[in-house]
Tab-separated table of C-alpha atoms in Angstrom:
chain	number	residue	atom	x	y	z
Q	1	MET	CA	133.223	94.025	79.792
Q	2	ARG	CA	135.838	91.825	77.951
Q	3	HIS	CA	133.482	91.534	75.024
Q	4	LEU	CA	132.620	94.926	74.289
Q	5	ASP	CA	135.719	95.493	72.099
Q	6	GLU	CA	134.533	92.634	69.773
Q	7	ILE	CA	131.042	93.515	69.737
Q	8	GLY	CA	131.989	97.218	68.717
Q	9	GLU	CA	134.302	95.767	66.012
Q	10	ARG	CA	131.446	93.738	64.650
Q	11	ILE	CA	128.794	96.544	64.798
Q	12	THR	CA	131.142	99.162	63.173
Q	13	ARG	CA	131.751	96.719	60.176
Q	14	LEU	CA	127.986	95.974	59.964
Q	15	SER	CA	126.941	99.645	60.103
Q	16	SER	CA	129.864	100.768	57.762
Q	17	GLY	CA	128.507	103.201	54.990
Q	18	SER	CA	125.236	103.393	56.829
Q	19	PRO	CA	124.660	106.824	58.847
Q	20	ARG	CA	121.298	105.259	60.182
Q	21	PRO	CA	120.692	102.351	62.227
Q	22	ARG	CA	120.375	99.123	60.313
Q	23	TRP	CA	117.895	96.142	61.230
Q	24	ILE	CA	119.564	92.631	60.605
Q	25	GLU	CA	117.899	89.488	61.541
Q	26	ASP	CA	115.435	91.057	64.236
Q	27	MET	CA	118.388	93.259	65.627
Q	28	VAL	CA	119.373	96.722	65.147
Q	29	VAL	CA	122.986	98.113	64.966
Q	30	SER	CA	124.290	101.583	64.582
Q	31	ALA	CA	127.394	103.688	64.732
Q	32	SER	CA	127.762	107.295	64.404
Q	33	GLY	CA	130.719	109.667	64.573
Q	34	ARG	CA	128.778	112.696	65.879
Q	35	VAL	CA	126.198	113.743	68.589
Q	36	THR	CA	122.592	113.887	67.208
Q	37	GLU	CA	119.905	116.207	67.816
Q	38	PRO	CA	117.207	115.118	70.233
Q	39	MET	CA	114.422	113.274	68.280
Q	40	GLY	CA	111.251	111.891	69.205
Q	41	THR	CA	110.307	108.267	68.580
Q	42	VAL	CA	107.552	105.735	70.028
Q	43	ASN	CA	109.886	102.818	71.151
Q	44	ALA	CA	108.676	99.362	71.072
Q	45	PRO	CA	109.643	96.895	73.793
Q	46	MET	CA	113.290	96.600	73.315
Q	47	MET	CA	116.729	96.120	75.157
Q	48	ALA	CA	119.445	98.869	73.854
Q	49	LEU	CA	122.895	98.419	74.560
Q	50	THR	CA	125.441	101.034	74.327
Q	51	VAL	CA	128.740	99.718	73.262
Q	52	GLN	CA	130.616	102.841	72.864
Q	53	GLY	CA	129.858	106.435	73.686
Q	54	ALA	CA	126.616	107.622	75.237
Q	55	LYS	CA	122.995	107.951	74.473
Q	56	ARG	CA	120.259	109.725	76.470
Q	57	SER	CA	116.452	109.106	76.624
Q	58	VAL	CA	113.822	111.396	78.142
Q	59	LEU	CA	110.498	110.151	79.239
Q	60	GLY	CA	108.596	113.094	80.412
Q	61	ASP	CA	110.476	114.771	82.994
Q	62	ARG	CA	112.725	111.683	83.555
Q	63	ILE	CA	116.388	111.540	81.775
Q	64	PHE	CA	117.873	108.086	81.333
Q	65	ASP	CA	121.570	108.098	80.564
Q	66	TYR	CA	123.492	105.229	79.355
Q	67	ARG	CA	127.210	104.955	78.472
Q	68	ALA	CA	129.341	102.007	77.215
Q	69	GLY	CA	128.491	98.904	78.967
Q	70	GLN	CA	125.116	99.743	80.081
Q	71	TYR	CA	121.578	98.944	78.520
Q	72	LEU	CA	118.254	100.682	78.732
Q	73	VAL	CA	115.010	98.252	78.684
Q	74	ALA	CA	111.877	99.893	77.316
Q	75	THR	CA	108.826	97.267	78.456
Q	76	VAL	CA	105.920	99.169	76.778
Q	77	GLU	CA	105.541	101.465	73.930
Q	78	LEU	CA	106.795	104.814	75.193
Q	79	PRO	CA	107.233	108.141	73.487
Q	80	LEU	CA	110.923	109.068	74.226
Q	81	THR	CA	113.112	111.635	73.021
Q	82	SER	CA	116.321	110.385	72.455
Q	83	GLN	CA	119.890	111.498	71.267
Q	84	ILE	CA	123.394	110.320	70.948
Q	85	SER	CA	125.141	112.346	73.619
Q	86	ARG	CA	128.673	111.315	72.996
Q	87	ALA	CA	130.428	110.548	69.889
Q	88	THR	CA	133.368	111.577	67.880
Q	89	PRO	CA	134.927	110.500	64.541
Q	90	ALA	CA	137.578	108.849	66.438
Q	91	GLU	CA	135.430	107.190	68.915
Q	92	PRO	CA	131.951	106.866	67.249
Q	93	PHE	CA	128.877	105.728	69.338
Q	94	ILE	CA	128.161	102.211	68.667
Q	95	GLY	CA	124.859	100.617	69.772
Q	96	PHE	CA	122.974	97.341	69.646
Q	97	GLY	CA	119.109	96.718	70.229
Q	98	LEU	CA	116.946	93.455	70.363
Q	99	PRO	CA	113.359	93.645	70.576
Q	100	LEU	CA	111.620	92.015	73.610
Q	101	ARG	CA	109.251	89.473	73.151
Q	102	PRO	CA	106.122	89.195	75.792
Q	103	ALA	CA	105.622	85.679	74.501
Q	104	LEU	CA	109.065	84.501	74.841
Q	105	ILE	CA	109.172	86.109	78.462
Q	106	ALA	CA	105.884	84.416	79.213
Q	107	GLN	CA	107.280	81.027	78.269
Q	108	LEU	CA	110.358	81.452	80.301
Q	109	LEU	CA	108.464	82.403	83.221
Q	110	LEU	CA	106.289	79.116	82.857
Q	111	GLU	CA	109.468	77.018	82.417
Q	112	ALA	CA	111.449	78.403	85.236
Q	113	ALA	CA	109.422	78.633	88.537
Q	114	THR	CA	112.993	79.932	90.041
Q	115	VAL	CA	112.721	83.518	88.488
Q	116	PRO	CA	111.904	85.747	91.807
Q	117	ALA	CA	108.211	87.063	91.478
Q	118	LEU	CA	109.528	90.516	93.036
Q	119	PRO	CA	107.115	93.668	92.768
Q	120	TYR	CA	107.624	96.562	90.442
Q	121	GLU	CA	106.098	99.971	90.766
Q	122	GLY	CA	108.554	102.017	88.835
Q	123	PRO	CA	108.236	103.187	85.143
Q	124	GLY	CA	108.368	100.983	82.080
Q	125	LEU	CA	111.864	102.031	81.150
Q	126	ALA	CA	115.333	101.561	83.144
Q	127	THR	CA	118.974	101.222	82.987
Q	128	SER	CA	121.309	98.821	84.024
Q	129	ASP	CA	125.039	97.721	83.783
Q	130	ALA	CA	125.414	94.659	81.456
Q	131	ASP	CA	127.364	91.686	82.863
Q	132	ASP	CA	129.763	89.502	80.912
Q	133	ARG	CA	127.096	86.735	80.561
Q	134	LEU	CA	124.590	89.076	78.522
Q	135	LEU	CA	127.488	90.526	76.628
Q	136	ASP	CA	128.565	87.126	75.545
Q	137	ALA	CA	125.025	86.163	74.574
Q	138	VAL	CA	125.067	89.319	72.397
Q	139	LEU	CA	128.451	88.751	70.881
Q	140	ARG	CA	127.390	85.220	69.935
Q	141	LEU	CA	124.299	86.442	68.139
Q	142	LEU	CA	126.611	88.809	66.270
Q	143	ARG	CA	128.828	86.034	65.431
Q	144	LEU	CA	126.303	84.066	63.656
Q	145	LEU	CA	126.060	86.467	61.075
Q	146	ASP	CA	129.516	85.203	59.625
Q	147	GLU	CA	127.349	82.008	58.587
Q	148	PRO	CA	124.126	83.044	57.233
Q	149	ARG	CA	122.745	79.593	57.155
Q	150	ASP	CA	123.397	79.388	61.104
Q	151	VAL	CA	120.968	82.193	61.589
Q	152	PRO	CA	117.517	80.451	61.484
Q	153	VAL	CA	118.727	77.645	63.302
Q	154	LEU	CA	120.973	78.867	66.118
Q	155	ALA	CA	119.684	82.522	66.644
Q	156	PRO	CA	116.434	81.634	68.087
Q	157	GLY	CA	118.146	79.764	71.082
Q	158	VAL	CA	120.627	82.787	71.365
Q	159	ARG	CA	117.722	85.371	71.757
Q	160	ARG	CA	116.007	83.001	74.257
Q	161	GLU	CA	119.298	83.335	76.240
Q	162	ILE	CA	119.463	87.072	76.055
Q	163	HIS	CA	115.777	87.232	77.296
Q	164	TRP	CA	116.750	84.798	80.139
Q	165	ARG	CA	119.690	86.974	81.261
Q	166	LEU	CA	117.493	90.021	81.282
Q	167	LEU	CA	114.936	88.382	83.253
Q	168	ASN	CA	117.600	87.323	85.918
Q	169	GLY	CA	119.358	90.443	85.713
Q	170	PRO	CA	119.004	93.707	87.840
Q	171	GLN	CA	115.591	94.772	85.753
Q	172	GLY	CA	114.163	91.276	86.074
Q	173	ALA	CA	111.373	92.512	88.024
Q	174	LEU	CA	110.532	94.973	85.331
Q	175	ILE	CA	110.941	92.504	82.591
Q	176	ARG	CA	108.506	89.997	83.925
Q	177	GLN	CA	105.788	92.468	84.031
Q	178	ILE	CA	105.665	92.067	80.311
Q	179	GLY	CA	105.205	87.955	80.215
Q	180	ARG	CA	102.284	88.442	82.419
Q	181	ALA	CA	99.014	89.147	80.859
Q	182	ASP	CA	97.443	90.347	84.141
Q	183	SER	CA	100.303	92.627	85.410
Q	184	ARG	CA	99.825	96.364	85.578
Q	185	MET	CA	102.547	96.957	82.608
Q	186	SER	CA	100.371	94.752	80.351
Q	187	LEU	CA	97.265	96.700	81.250
Q	188	VAL	CA	98.920	100.011	80.547
Q	189	ALA	CA	100.249	98.425	77.310
Q	190	ARG	CA	96.738	97.879	76.113
Q	191	ALA	CA	95.636	101.497	76.796
Q	192	ILE	CA	98.687	102.662	75.034
Q	193	GLU	CA	97.830	100.664	71.924
Q	194	TRP	CA	94.275	102.249	72.034
Q	195	ILE	CA	95.569	105.744	72.140
Q	196	LYS	CA	98.041	105.225	69.624
Q	197	ALA	CA	95.052	104.037	67.376
Q	198	HIS	CA	93.122	107.170	68.086
Q	199	TYR	CA	95.761	109.633	68.673
Q	200	ASP	CA	94.258	112.079	66.228
Q	201	GLU	CA	90.749	112.136	67.902
Q	202	VAL	CA	89.194	113.455	71.100
Q	203	ILE	CA	89.373	110.740	73.356
Q	204	ARG	CA	87.533	110.412	76.968
Q	205	ILE	CA	89.548	108.826	79.913
Q	206	ASP	CA	86.474	106.566	80.957
Q	207	GLU	CA	86.427	105.086	77.359
Q	208	VAL	CA	90.001	104.216	77.510
Q	209	ALA	CA	89.549	102.436	80.863
Q	210	ARG	CA	86.470	100.674	79.843
Q	211	GLU	CA	88.474	99.261	76.801
Q	212	VAL	CA	90.941	97.888	79.279
Q	213	GLY	CA	88.794	96.866	81.855
Q	214	MET	CA	90.111	99.370	84.440
Q	215	SER	CA	88.496	101.968	86.488
Q	216	VAL	CA	89.509	105.396	85.661
Q	217	SER	CA	91.425	106.049	88.869
Q	218	SER	CA	93.360	102.863	88.614
Q	219	LEU	CA	94.100	103.531	84.823
Q	220	ASN	CA	95.284	107.249	85.729
Q	221	ARG	CA	97.450	105.981	88.543
Q	222	HIS	CA	99.062	102.917	86.895
Q	223	PHE	CA	99.482	105.092	83.541
Q	224	ARG	CA	101.084	107.508	85.345
Q	225	ALA	CA	103.426	105.045	87.213
Q	226	VAL	CA	104.504	103.275	83.877
Q	227	THR	CA	104.681	106.052	81.468
Q	228	ALA	CA	105.549	109.308	83.913
Q	229	MET	CA	102.687	111.270	82.307
Q	230	SER	CA	98.728	111.202	82.180
Q	231	PRO	CA	96.845	109.443	79.135
Q	232	LEU	CA	95.997	112.631	77.737
Q	233	GLN	CA	99.725	114.076	78.050
Q	234	PHE	CA	100.584	110.698	76.404
Q	235	GLN	CA	98.434	111.530	73.577
Q	236	LYS	CA	99.716	115.063	73.021
Q	237	GLN	CA	103.345	113.696	72.899
Q	238	ILE	CA	102.327	111.001	70.417
Q	239	ARG	CA	100.615	113.950	68.308
Q	240	LEU	CA	103.474	116.269	68.597
Q	241	GLN	CA	106.061	113.593	67.614
Q	242	LYS	CA	104.220	112.497	64.390
Q	243	ALA	CA	103.899	116.242	63.512
Q	244	ARG	CA	107.581	116.815	63.844
Q	245	LEU	CA	108.291	113.731	61.543
Q	246	GLN	CA	105.949	114.869	59.153
Q	247	LEU	CA	106.936	118.586	59.260
Q	248	ILE	CA	110.419	117.576	58.330
Q	249	ALA	CA	109.220	116.797	54.761
Q	250	ALA	CA	106.909	119.599	54.643
Q	251	PRO	CA	107.873	122.408	56.805
Q	252	ASP	CA	105.936	124.696	54.982
Q	253	ASP	CA	102.573	123.295	55.563
Q	254	VAL	CA	102.444	123.519	59.382
Q	255	ALA	CA	98.537	124.222	59.616
Q	256	ALA	CA	98.037	121.021	57.553
Q	257	VAL	CA	100.167	118.809	59.488
Q	258	GLY	CA	98.639	120.303	62.818
Q	259	HIS	CA	95.151	119.291	61.471
Q	260	ALA	CA	96.195	116.010	60.458
Q	261	VAL	CA	97.619	115.002	63.813
Q	262	GLY	CA	94.299	116.179	65.520
Q	263	TYR	CA	94.358	119.763	66.509
Q	264	ASP	CA	91.779	122.175	65.334
Q	265	SER	CA	93.525	125.260	66.323
Q	266	ALA	CA	96.735	126.245	64.412
Q	267	SER	CA	97.893	128.439	67.259
Q	268	GLN	CA	97.182	125.720	69.919
Q	269	PHE	CA	99.238	123.421	67.752
Q	270	SER	CA	102.171	125.881	67.461
Q	271	ARG	CA	102.039	126.813	71.171
Q	272	GLU	CA	102.247	123.447	72.235
Q	273	TYR	CA	104.691	122.377	69.783
Q	274	ARG	CA	106.981	125.187	70.840
Q	275	ARG	CA	106.721	124.407	74.522
Q	276	MET	CA	107.919	120.578	73.710
Q	277	PHE	CA	110.780	121.182	71.265
Q	278	GLY	CA	111.594	124.802	72.027
Q	279	ALA	CA	110.962	126.610	68.806
Q	280	PRO	CA	108.061	127.062	66.393
Q	281	PRO	CA	107.041	124.359	63.898
Q	282	GLY	CA	108.647	125.866	60.860
Q	283	ARG	CA	111.723	126.845	62.196
Q	284	ASP	CA	112.426	123.508	64.082
Q	285	ALA	CA	111.654	121.594	61.009
Q	286	ALA	CA	114.037	123.732	58.897
Q	287	ARG	CA	116.710	123.343	61.544
Q	288	LEU	CA	116.158	119.326	61.496
Q	289	GLN	CA	116.320	119.344	57.881
Q	290	THR	CA	119.739	121.096	58.009
Q	291	ALA	CA	121.045	118.789	60.587
Q	292	ALA	CA	119.824	115.610	58.429
Q	293	VAL	CA	121.946	116.945	55.437
Q	294	VAL	CA	125.067	117.478	57.756
Q	295	GLN	CA	124.715	113.948	59.011
Q	296	GLU	CA	124.276	112.379	55.619
């Protein structure tokens, strides 16, 4: 934990003047002096470290809170509802994120037979405490930005080390799954990709199962274990989250947005939207627009 202060100082400088997360050299940094509204996103495989403050991510009915010195790993693309849950102007939320690369994890598994092959049956999302070795690697990656010409030469090695630290950390069994093409996590990831590509269509579970080479019963069982929801519930989450983003730009066009994400019935769209977000589409979009103006 001794590295957190310098990590926070560097991210604060990098984020200065930007109210939104910034992508720099395949990493994302963010700083916010206020608690944010819960917003839906589809997270790609990533490690997200909280340096200061706290954040909350919700997957189905499961809540994941991670505070300063803790990180969240997402190993498949998941429809999360996330928010900064603790931040003030005096003590802002500070975060760091790094995409996880399945090919790099697979390479590390091939090179190091010492990584324990522990079974994993939980969801594709977990939180843990960051140890000093992981924080040291994150800090060294940020320090490279002081000398931009060093980044293309030295950053790949530090990113590799971060993957190695994660692979040998408390969530190693989970992270190992995304490096194996035959793992349950990889098969579910293929199903997720297919559903995302057809989210606005009527889908059949037997069709999804055939695409990924699984039986319907296996697909349903493994999909629910990884994502905390069924494939059809996953599709609904994707539809509603995409609709919410579109409505922020066009809050008065509720019926058209509902139709664009795959709903034939405007009343069904409004009913399911309200059930998920707690307010009808138009009212929720207007509230989010107001919150965005305040944040800016």
